[in-house]
Amino acid sequence: MENTGLADNGNTVVEASGGRPAQLQWSSRLTFILAATGSAVGLGNIWKFPYVTGVHGGGAFVLIYLACILVIGLPLLMAEVMLGRRGRQNPANSMANLAREFKVSRHWRLLGWLGVVSGFLILSFYTVVAGWALSYIFDSARGAFDGLSGEQAGAHFGRLLADPGALIFWGTLVLLITLGVVARGVKQGLEKAVNAMMPGLFVLLLVLVGYAMTTGFFMQGLNFLFNPDFSKLSGTSILVALGHAFFTLSLAGGGMMTYGSYLPQHVSIAKTAITIGILDTLVALLAGMVIFPLVFANGLEPGSGPGLLFVTLPIAFGQMPFGALFGMIFFIMLSVAALTSAISLIEPAVAWMTEKYRVSRFKACLMSGLVMWVLSLGTVFSFNIWEQHTLFGKTFFGVLDYLTSGWFLPLGGLFIAIFAGWVMTRRATEQELGRGLGYRLWYYTIRYISPVAIVIMFLNAIGVIG
């Protein structure tokens, strides 16, 4: 029989029907917004969004992306938070509780498990990538980017990837910081971290936007980012925009469902989700307003792909006045964004262990962190000593990335939409979301539009359509 107990410190237990105790609820709506925005804001906003915008032509892509956030991302975000709050436990137990409530197959708990596993696997390689950003803080501070040519910047990044010891050190540091926050619990750990990190992230972004305004190329960057040229759009661009809107809101990775389980009943899910969507998108756009003026000011290529942050921008920082200082600020900001996402990726696994086995959060973090660290070594070695060892043409890192982004997350999102739109009763969803025109739009979208869009994205990800 499924254990429905809940433990935060090894001795606080409530039944599933009783909701979360006070120490396992967010103190305020603002705190939840900061935490959920921190989960959504990550490397995807500051690393991926600018380069996919550059590759797909700028302003037209941004418009399609914003439409996808509005039509697909927000309804799914509302659905996932709603399932978490209704189930009141970790994703696996929440879905088991909901399956019992709505008298459907207990196998629906596998949807919760899919979120827990997805977040766990993603974090195993996310810590390694976040470690790159952390290492670049110190590289910038010591002037390692001064006067770098394109070839030298590529070689610098290549040396980092080729050094397993360095990758292990920086990735382990990211994991230890993440575990240190999560082990302290909801009030003392998650809340204090996001209350400090998220305002700090916005301050750093605004400082960098102010600096970008002094380059003389700020308007050119804005023009690239916001002036649509639909001739540069393709079917692939639209699918990329849809996929990025899905992933940038941290959907189906278990984090939003877990955070939703800590949300007090009186807080409006709809209003909160809209605020999270606005803030998440704002960070992505501000990152573009920082990056593109710097790229244009140094005659670099905005569509330079994944290397934009770790190869192209160091060239810019190495050539501009006060480049070492602002490079350091930029990579601090990138690291903060990565850490706020990392916290939400491991929280579902930790919550499951504390609820299932009634162990302390410290023990849960210790056990899950050890497994994750061992798993992360596969990603580290994918860039060096295991680089030639592949499965179906993919490295260990490539396999994890493909499984999570190509299969687990789209399937999780699809089944979240199906459960919220077709399994839950309309009365139950109205109890969670309220009534009115906004609810009717959500209900129609989650039943019909979201599933179709996710299926199209999934078929594209696995290569059936393209």
mmCIF file of N, CA, C and O in Angstrom, residues 329-399:
data_model
loop_
_atom_site.group_PDB
_atom_site.id
_atom_site.type_symbol
_atom_site.label_atom_id
_atom_site.label_comp_id
_atom_site.label_asym_id
_atom_site.label_seq_id
_atom_site.Cartn_x
_atom_site.Cartn_y
_atom_site.Cartn_z
ATOM 1 N N ILE A 329 30.106 39.806 -13.446
ATOM 2 C CA ILE A 329 28.704 40.023 -13.074
ATOM 3 C C ILE A 329 27.786 39.143 -13.916
ATOM 4 O O ILE A 329 26.838 38.526 -13.405
ATOM 5 N N PHE A 330 28.083 39.054 -15.209
ATOM 6 C CA PHE A 330 27.240 38.254 -16.100
ATOM 7 C C PHE A 330 27.241 36.787 -15.684
ATOM 8 O O PHE A 330 26.177 36.150 -15.585
ATOM 9 N N PHE A 331 28.400 36.231 -15.409
ATOM 10 C CA PHE A 331 28.455 34.803 -15.069
ATOM 11 C C PHE A 331 27.983 34.530 -13.643
ATOM 12 O O PHE A 331 27.519 33.422 -13.352
ATOM 13 N N ILE A 332 28.046 35.516 -12.758
ATOM 14 C CA ILE A 332 27.395 35.381 -11.450
ATOM 15 C C ILE A 332 25.887 35.272 -11.661
ATOM 16 O O ILE A 332 25.225 34.412 -11.074
ATOM 17 N N MET A 333 25.334 36.142 -12.507
ATOM 18 C CA MET A 333 23.907 36.109 -12.807
ATOM 19 C C MET A 333 23.505 34.758 -13.403
ATOM 20 O O MET A 333 22.499 34.154 -13.018
ATOM 21 N N LEU A 334 24.317 34.267 -14.334
ATOM 22 C CA LEU A 334 24.034 32.981 -14.966
ATOM 23 C C LEU A 334 24.060 31.855 -13.934
ATOM 24 O O LEU A 334 23.215 30.954 -13.951
ATOM 25 N N SER A 335 25.001 31.916 -13.000
ATOM 26 C CA SER A 335 25.110 30.889 -11.960
ATOM 27 C C SER A 335 23.928 30.941 -11.005
ATOM 28 O O SER A 335 23.415 29.891 -10.579
ATOM 29 N N VAL A 336 23.485 32.139 -10.649
ATOM 30 C CA VAL A 336 22.315 32.278 -9.767
ATOM 31 C C VAL A 336 21.085 31.676 -10.441
ATOM 32 O O VAL A 336 20.306 30.938 -9.816
ATOM 33 N N ALA A 337 20.904 31.983 -11.724
ATOM 34 C CA ALA A 337 19.769 31.424 -12.461
ATOM 35 C C ALA A 337 19.836 29.903 -12.482
ATOM 36 O O ALA A 337 18.819 29.213 -12.325
ATOM 37 N N ALA A 338 21.031 29.370 -12.683
ATOM 38 C CA ALA A 338 21.197 27.917 -12.706
ATOM 39 C C ALA A 338 20.879 27.302 -11.348
ATOM 40 O O ALA A 338 20.227 26.252 -11.264
ATOM 41 N N LEU A 339 21.304 27.937 -10.279
ATOM 42 C CA LEU A 339 21.082 27.391 -8.940
ATOM 43 C C LEU A 339 19.602 27.387 -8.561
ATOM 44 O O LEU A 339 19.119 26.428 -7.937
ATOM 45 N N THR A 340 18.868 28.434 -8.921
ATOM 46 C CA THR A 340 17.439 28.458 -8.575
ATOM 47 C C THR A 340 16.683 27.344 -9.291
ATOM 48 O O THR A 340 15.729 26.783 -8.748
ATOM 49 N N SER A 341 17.111 27.002 -10.510
ATOM 50 C CA SER A 341 16.493 25.877 -11.208
ATOM 51 C C SER A 341 16.935 24.546 -10.614
ATOM 52 O O SER A 341 16.141 23.613 -10.479
ATOM 53 N N ALA A 342 18.214 24.449 -10.270
ATOM 54 C CA ALA A 342 18.736 23.203 -9.710
ATOM 55 C C ALA A 342 18.002 22.829 -8.427
ATOM 56 O O ALA A 342 17.707 21.645 -8.180
ATOM 57 N N ILE A 343 17.694 23.830 -7.611
ATOM 58 C CA ILE A 343 16.980 23.582 -6.353
ATOM 59 C C ILE A 343 15.642 22.909 -6.621
ATOM 60 O O ILE A 343 15.248 21.954 -5.938
ATOM 61 N N SER A 344 14.921 23.388 -7.629
ATOM 62 C CA SER A 344 13.596 22.820 -7.923
ATOM 63 C C SER A 344 13.696 21.443 -8.571
ATOM 64 O O SER A 344 12.757 20.647 -8.491
ATOM 65 N N LEU A 345 14.812 21.142 -9.223
ATOM 66 C CA LEU A 345 14.957 19.845 -9.882
ATOM 67 C C LEU A 345 15.185 18.706 -8.892
ATOM 68 O O LEU A 345 14.753 17.579 -9.127
ATOM 69 N N ILE A 346 15.861 18.992 -7.785
ATOM 70 C CA ILE A 346 16.107 17.927 -6.805
ATOM 71 C C ILE A 346 15.023 17.855 -5.735
ATOM 72 O O ILE A 346 14.842 16.826 -5.084
ATOM 73 N N GLU A 347 14.249 18.921 -5.553
ATOM 74 C CA GLU A 347 13.236 18.952 -4.506
ATOM 75 C C GLU A 347 12.208 17.813 -4.629
ATOM 76 O O GLU A 347 11.831 17.217 -3.613
ATOM 77 N N PRO A 348 11.724 17.444 -5.845
ATOM 78 C CA PRO A 348 10.767 16.332 -5.922
ATOM 79 C C PRO A 348 11.326 15.023 -5.381
ATOM 80 O O PRO A 348 10.619 14.287 -4.673
ATOM 81 N N ALA A 349 12.581 14.692 -5.685
ATOM 82 C CA ALA A 349 13.179 13.459 -5.189
ATOM 83 C C ALA A 349 13.340 13.492 -3.670
ATOM 84 O O ALA A 349 13.068 12.501 -2.980
ATOM 85 N N VAL A 350 13.776 14.636 -3.146
ATOM 86 C CA VAL A 350 13.942 14.777 -1.691
ATOM 87 C C VAL A 350 12.587 14.689 -0.993
ATOM 88 O O VAL A 350 12.445 14.018 0.037
ATOM 89 N N ALA A 351 11.578 15.358 -1.560
ATOM 90 C CA ALA A 351 10.236 15.299 -0.965
ATOM 91 C C ALA A 351 9.711 13.869 -0.960
ATOM 92 O O ALA A 351 9.093 13.424 0.022
ATOM 93 N N TRP A 352 9.961 13.125 -2.049
ATOM 94 C CA TRP A 352 9.499 11.732 -2.104
ATOM 95 C C TRP A 352 10.169 10.899 -1.015
ATOM 96 O O TRP A 352 9.506 10.115 -0.318
ATOM 97 N N MET A 353 11.473 11.044 -0.834
ATOM 98 C CA MET A 353 12.178 10.247 0.167
ATOM 99 C C MET A 353 11.711 10.571 1.587
ATOM 100 O O MET A 353 11.539 9.683 2.413
ATOM 101 N N THR A 354 11.488 11.856 1.871
ATOM 102 C CA THR A 354 11.038 12.222 3.221
ATOM 103 C C THR A 354 9.630 11.718 3.488
ATOM 104 O O THR A 354 9.303 11.327 4.621
ATOM 105 N N GLU A 355 8.775 11.695 2.460
ATOM 106 C CA GLU A 355 7.396 11.255 2.639
ATOM 107 C C GLU A 355 7.281 9.730 2.632
ATOM 108 O O GLU A 355 6.468 9.157 3.367
ATOM 109 N N LYS A 356 8.068 9.088 1.798
ATOM 110 C CA LYS A 356 7.991 7.626 1.674
ATOM 111 C C LYS A 356 8.650 6.930 2.856
ATOM 112 O O LYS A 356 8.089 5.989 3.432
ATOM 113 N N TYR A 357 9.832 7.365 3.232
ATOM 114 C CA TYR A 357 10.607 6.669 4.254
ATOM 115 C C TYR A 357 10.688 7.425 5.582
ATOM 116 O O TYR A 357 11.282 6.927 6.545
ATOM 117 N N ARG A 358 10.110 8.637 5.630
ATOM 118 C CA ARG A 358 10.070 9.449 6.844
ATOM 119 C C ARG A 358 11.471 9.691 7.416
ATOM 120 O O ARG A 358 11.675 9.634 8.634
ATOM 121 N N VAL A 359 12.405 9.946 6.513
ATOM 122 C CA VAL A 359 13.756 10.312 6.934
ATOM 123 C C VAL A 359 13.862 11.835 6.944
ATOM 124 O O VAL A 359 13.021 12.544 6.398
ATOM 125 N N SER A 360 14.891 12.358 7.568
ATOM 126 C CA SER A 360 15.098 13.804 7.591
ATOM 127 C C SER A 360 15.499 14.292 6.197
ATOM 128 O O SER A 360 15.992 13.516 5.365
ATOM 129 N N ARG A 361 15.292 15.560 5.971
ATOM 130 C CA ARG A 361 15.682 16.134 4.675
ATOM 131 C C ARG A 361 17.188 16.033 4.478
ATOM 132 O O ARG A 361 17.667 15.860 3.356
ATOM 133 N N PHE A 362 17.952 16.137 5.558
ATOM 134 C CA PHE A 362 19.403 16.035 5.438
ATOM 135 C C PHE A 362 19.793 14.660 4.901
ATOM 136 O O PHE A 362 20.610 14.552 3.980
ATOM 137 N N LYS A 363 19.204 13.603 5.458
ATOM 138 C CA LYS A 363 19.517 12.257 4.994
ATOM 139 C C LYS A 363 19.042 12.056 3.557
ATOM 140 O O LYS A 363 19.722 11.420 2.741
ATOM 141 N N ALA A 364 17.868 12.593 3.241
ATOM 142 C CA ALA A 364 17.345 12.464 1.879
ATOM 143 C C ALA A 364 18.263 13.166 0.885
ATOM 144 O O ALA A 364 18.530 12.653 -0.215
ATOM 145 N N CYS A 365 18.748 14.338 1.251
ATOM 146 C CA CYS A 365 19.675 15.068 0.379
ATOM 147 C C CYS A 365 20.995 14.318 0.215
ATOM 148 O O CYS A 365 21.570 14.259 -0.869
ATOM 149 N N LEU A 366 21.464 13.752 1.330
ATOM 150 C CA LEU A 366 22.731 13.024 1.298
ATOM 151 C C LEU A 366 22.645 11.821 0.362
ATOM 152 O O LEU A 366 23.522 11.604 -0.488
ATOM 153 N N MET A 367 21.571 11.057 0.467
ATOM 154 C CA MET A 367 21.422 9.851 -0.353
ATOM 155 C C MET A 367 21.173 10.188 -1.820
ATOM 156 O O MET A 367 21.819 9.627 -2.712
ATOM 157 N N SER A 368 20.238 11.097 -2.068
ATOM 158 C CA SER A 368 19.945 11.447 -3.455
ATOM 159 C C SER A 368 21.121 12.179 -4.093
ATOM 160 O O SER A 368 21.427 11.985 -5.282
ATOM 161 N N GLY A 369 21.804 13.012 -3.313
ATOM 162 C CA GLY A 369 22.955 13.743 -3.837
ATOM 163 C C GLY A 369 24.098 12.825 -4.228
ATOM 164 O O GLY A 369 24.772 13.056 -5.247
ATOM 165 N N LEU A 370 24.311 11.762 -3.445
ATOM 166 C CA LEU A 370 25.382 10.825 -3.769
ATOM 167 C C LEU A 370 25.101 10.097 -5.082
ATOM 168 O O LEU A 370 25.977 9.977 -5.943
ATOM 169 N N VAL A 371 23.863 9.637 -5.244
ATOM 170 C CA VAL A 371 23.484 8.957 -6.493
ATOM 171 C C VAL A 371 23.617 9.921 -7.675
ATOM 172 O O VAL A 371 24.142 9.569 -8.735
ATOM 173 N N MET A 372 23.160 11.148 -7.472
ATOM 174 C CA MET A 372 23.220 12.134 -8.545
ATOM 175 C C MET A 372 24.662 12.476 -8.910
ATOM 176 O O MET A 372 24.999 12.652 -10.086
ATOM 177 N N TRP A 373 25.532 12.561 -7.912
ATOM 178 C CA TRP A 373 26.937 12.877 -8.183
ATOM 179 C C TRP A 373 27.582 11.788 -9.029
ATOM 180 O O TRP A 373 28.292 12.078 -9.990
ATOM 181 N N VAL A 374 27.321 10.525 -8.672
ATOM 182 C CA VAL A 374 27.865 9.412 -9.452
ATOM 183 C C VAL A 374 27.334 9.474 -10.888
ATOM 184 O O VAL A 374 28.081 9.296 -11.864
ATOM 185 N N LEU A 375 26.041 9.756 -11.031
ATOM 186 C CA LEU A 375 25.438 9.850 -12.364
ATOM 187 C C LEU A 375 26.036 11.009 -13.164
ATOM 188 O O LEU A 375 26.228 10.908 -14.384
ATOM 189 N N SER A 376 26.361 12.102 -12.473
ATOM 190 C CA SER A 376 26.916 13.268 -13.164
ATOM 191 C C SER A 376 28.285 12.993 -13.772
ATOM 192 O O SER A 376 28.697 13.662 -14.717
ATOM 193 N N LEU A 377 28.997 11.991 -13.240
ATOM 194 C CA LEU A 377 30.311 11.648 -13.789
ATOM 195 C C LEU A 377 30.188 11.194 -15.238
ATOM 196 O O LEU A 377 31.092 11.415 -16.047
ATOM 197 N N GLY A 378 29.067 10.554 -15.563
ATOM 198 C CA GLY A 378 28.847 10.146 -16.952
ATOM 199 C C GLY A 378 28.816 11.331 -17.883
ATOM 200 O O GLY A 378 29.363 11.283 -19.000
ATOM 201 N N THR A 379 28.175 12.439 -17.440
ATOM 202 C CA THR A 379 28.152 13.656 -18.252
ATOM 203 C C THR A 379 29.543 14.272 -18.352
ATOM 204 O O THR A 379 29.971 14.688 -19.423
ATOM 205 N N VAL A 380 30.255 14.320 -17.238
ATOM 206 C CA VAL A 380 31.624 14.850 -17.244
ATOM 207 C C VAL A 380 32.484 14.108 -18.256
ATOM 208 O O VAL A 380 33.156 14.713 -19.109
ATOM 209 N N PHE A 381 32.449 12.798 -18.206
ATOM 210 C CA PHE A 381 33.316 11.993 -19.068
ATOM 211 C C PHE A 381 32.853 12.014 -20.526
ATOM 212 O O PHE A 381 33.629 11.666 -21.424
ATOM 213 N N SER A 382 31.590 12.424 -20.762
ATOM 214 C CA SER A 382 31.090 12.514 -22.136
ATOM 215 C C SER A 382 31.859 13.531 -22.963
ATOM 216 O O SER A 382 31.891 13.449 -24.196
ATOM 217 N N PHE A 383 32.474 14.511 -22.277
ATOM 218 C CA PHE A 383 33.195 15.565 -22.989
ATOM 219 C C PHE A 383 34.689 15.274 -23.121
ATOM 220 O O PHE A 383 35.415 16.058 -23.710
ATOM 221 N N ASN A 384 35.142 14.158 -22.577
ATOM 222 C CA ASN A 384 36.580 13.869 -22.633
ATOM 223 C C ASN A 384 36.842 12.367 -22.774
ATOM 224 O O ASN A 384 36.784 11.834 -23.872
ATOM 225 N N ILE A 385 37.038 11.648 -21.672
ATOM 226 C CA ILE A 385 37.552 10.279 -21.785
ATOM 227 C C ILE A 385 36.533 9.289 -22.346
ATOM 228 O O ILE A 385 36.918 8.205 -22.818
ATOM 229 N N TRP A 386 35.226 9.605 -22.272
ATOM 230 C CA TRP A 386 34.209 8.735 -22.876
ATOM 231 C C TRP A 386 33.653 9.316 -24.176
ATOM 232 O O TRP A 386 32.643 8.840 -24.686
ATOM 233 N N GLU A 387 34.289 10.328 -24.699
ATOM 234 C CA GLU A 387 33.751 11.040 -25.863
ATOM 235 C C GLU A 387 33.517 10.111 -27.052
ATOM 236 O O GLU A 387 32.578 10.308 -27.832
ATOM 237 N N GLN A 388 34.354 9.094 -27.204
ATOM 238 C CA GLN A 388 34.242 8.187 -28.346
ATOM 239 C C GLN A 388 33.286 7.018 -28.071
ATOM 240 O O GLN A 388 32.993 6.242 -28.981
ATOM 241 N N HIS A 389 32.824 6.899 -26.832
ATOM 242 C CA HIS A 389 31.904 5.804 -26.490
ATOM 243 C C HIS A 389 30.469 6.318 -26.605
ATOM 244 O O HIS A 389 30.038 7.171 -25.824
ATOM 245 N N THR A 390 29.741 5.812 -27.568
ATOM 246 C CA THR A 390 28.397 6.328 -27.840
ATOM 247 C C THR A 390 27.379 5.190 -27.896
ATOM 248 O O THR A 390 27.722 4.023 -28.096
ATOM 249 N N LEU A 391 26.122 5.561 -27.718
ATOM 250 C CA LEU A 391 24.991 4.651 -27.872
ATOM 251 C C LEU A 391 24.037 5.284 -28.873
ATOM 252 O O LEU A 391 23.539 6.393 -28.643
ATOM 253 N N PHE A 392 23.834 4.590 -29.997
ATOM 254 C CA PHE A 392 23.038 5.152 -31.095
ATOM 255 C C PHE A 392 23.577 6.516 -31.531
ATOM 256 O O PHE A 392 22.817 7.453 -31.825
ATOM 257 N N GLY A 393 24.901 6.638 -31.498
ATOM 258 C CA GLY A 393 25.547 7.863 -31.948
ATOM 259 C C GLY A 393 25.553 8.987 -30.935
ATOM 260 O O GLY A 393 25.964 10.104 -31.257
ATOM 261 N N LYS A 394 25.123 8.713 -29.708
ATOM 262 C CA LYS A 394 25.051 9.758 -28.686
ATOM 263 C C LYS A 394 25.940 9.391 -27.503
ATOM 264 O O LYS A 394 26.013 8.229 -27.103
ATOM 265 N N THR A 395 26.581 10.402 -26.925
ATOM 266 C CA THR A 395 27.344 10.202 -25.700
ATOM 267 C C THR A 395 26.384 9.965 -24.534
ATOM 268 O O THR A 395 25.162 10.110 -24.670
ATOM 269 N N PHE A 396 26.936 9.644 -23.369
ATOM 270 C CA PHE A 396 26.120 9.471 -22.169
ATOM 271 C C PHE A 396 25.283 10.725 -21.918
ATOM 272 O O PHE A 396 24.076 10.649 -21.652
ATOM 273 N N PHE A 397 25.921 11.894 -22.008
ATOM 274 C CA PHE A 397 25.199 13.163 -21.848
ATOM 275 C C PHE A 397 24.118 13.305 -22.911
ATOM 276 O O PHE A 397 22.990 13.709 -22.617
ATOM 277 N N GLY A 398 24.445 12.982 -24.162
ATOM 278 C CA GLY A 398 23.477 13.092 -25.242
ATOM 279 C C GLY A 398 22.274 12.195 -25.046
ATOM 280 O O GLY A 398 21.138 12.581 -25.355
ATOM 281 N N VAL A 399 22.517 10.981 -24.514
ATOM 282 C CA VAL A 399 21.409 10.058 -24.257
ATOM 283 C C VAL A 399 20.480 10.617 -23.183
ATOM 284 O O VAL A 399 19.251 10.610 -23.340
#
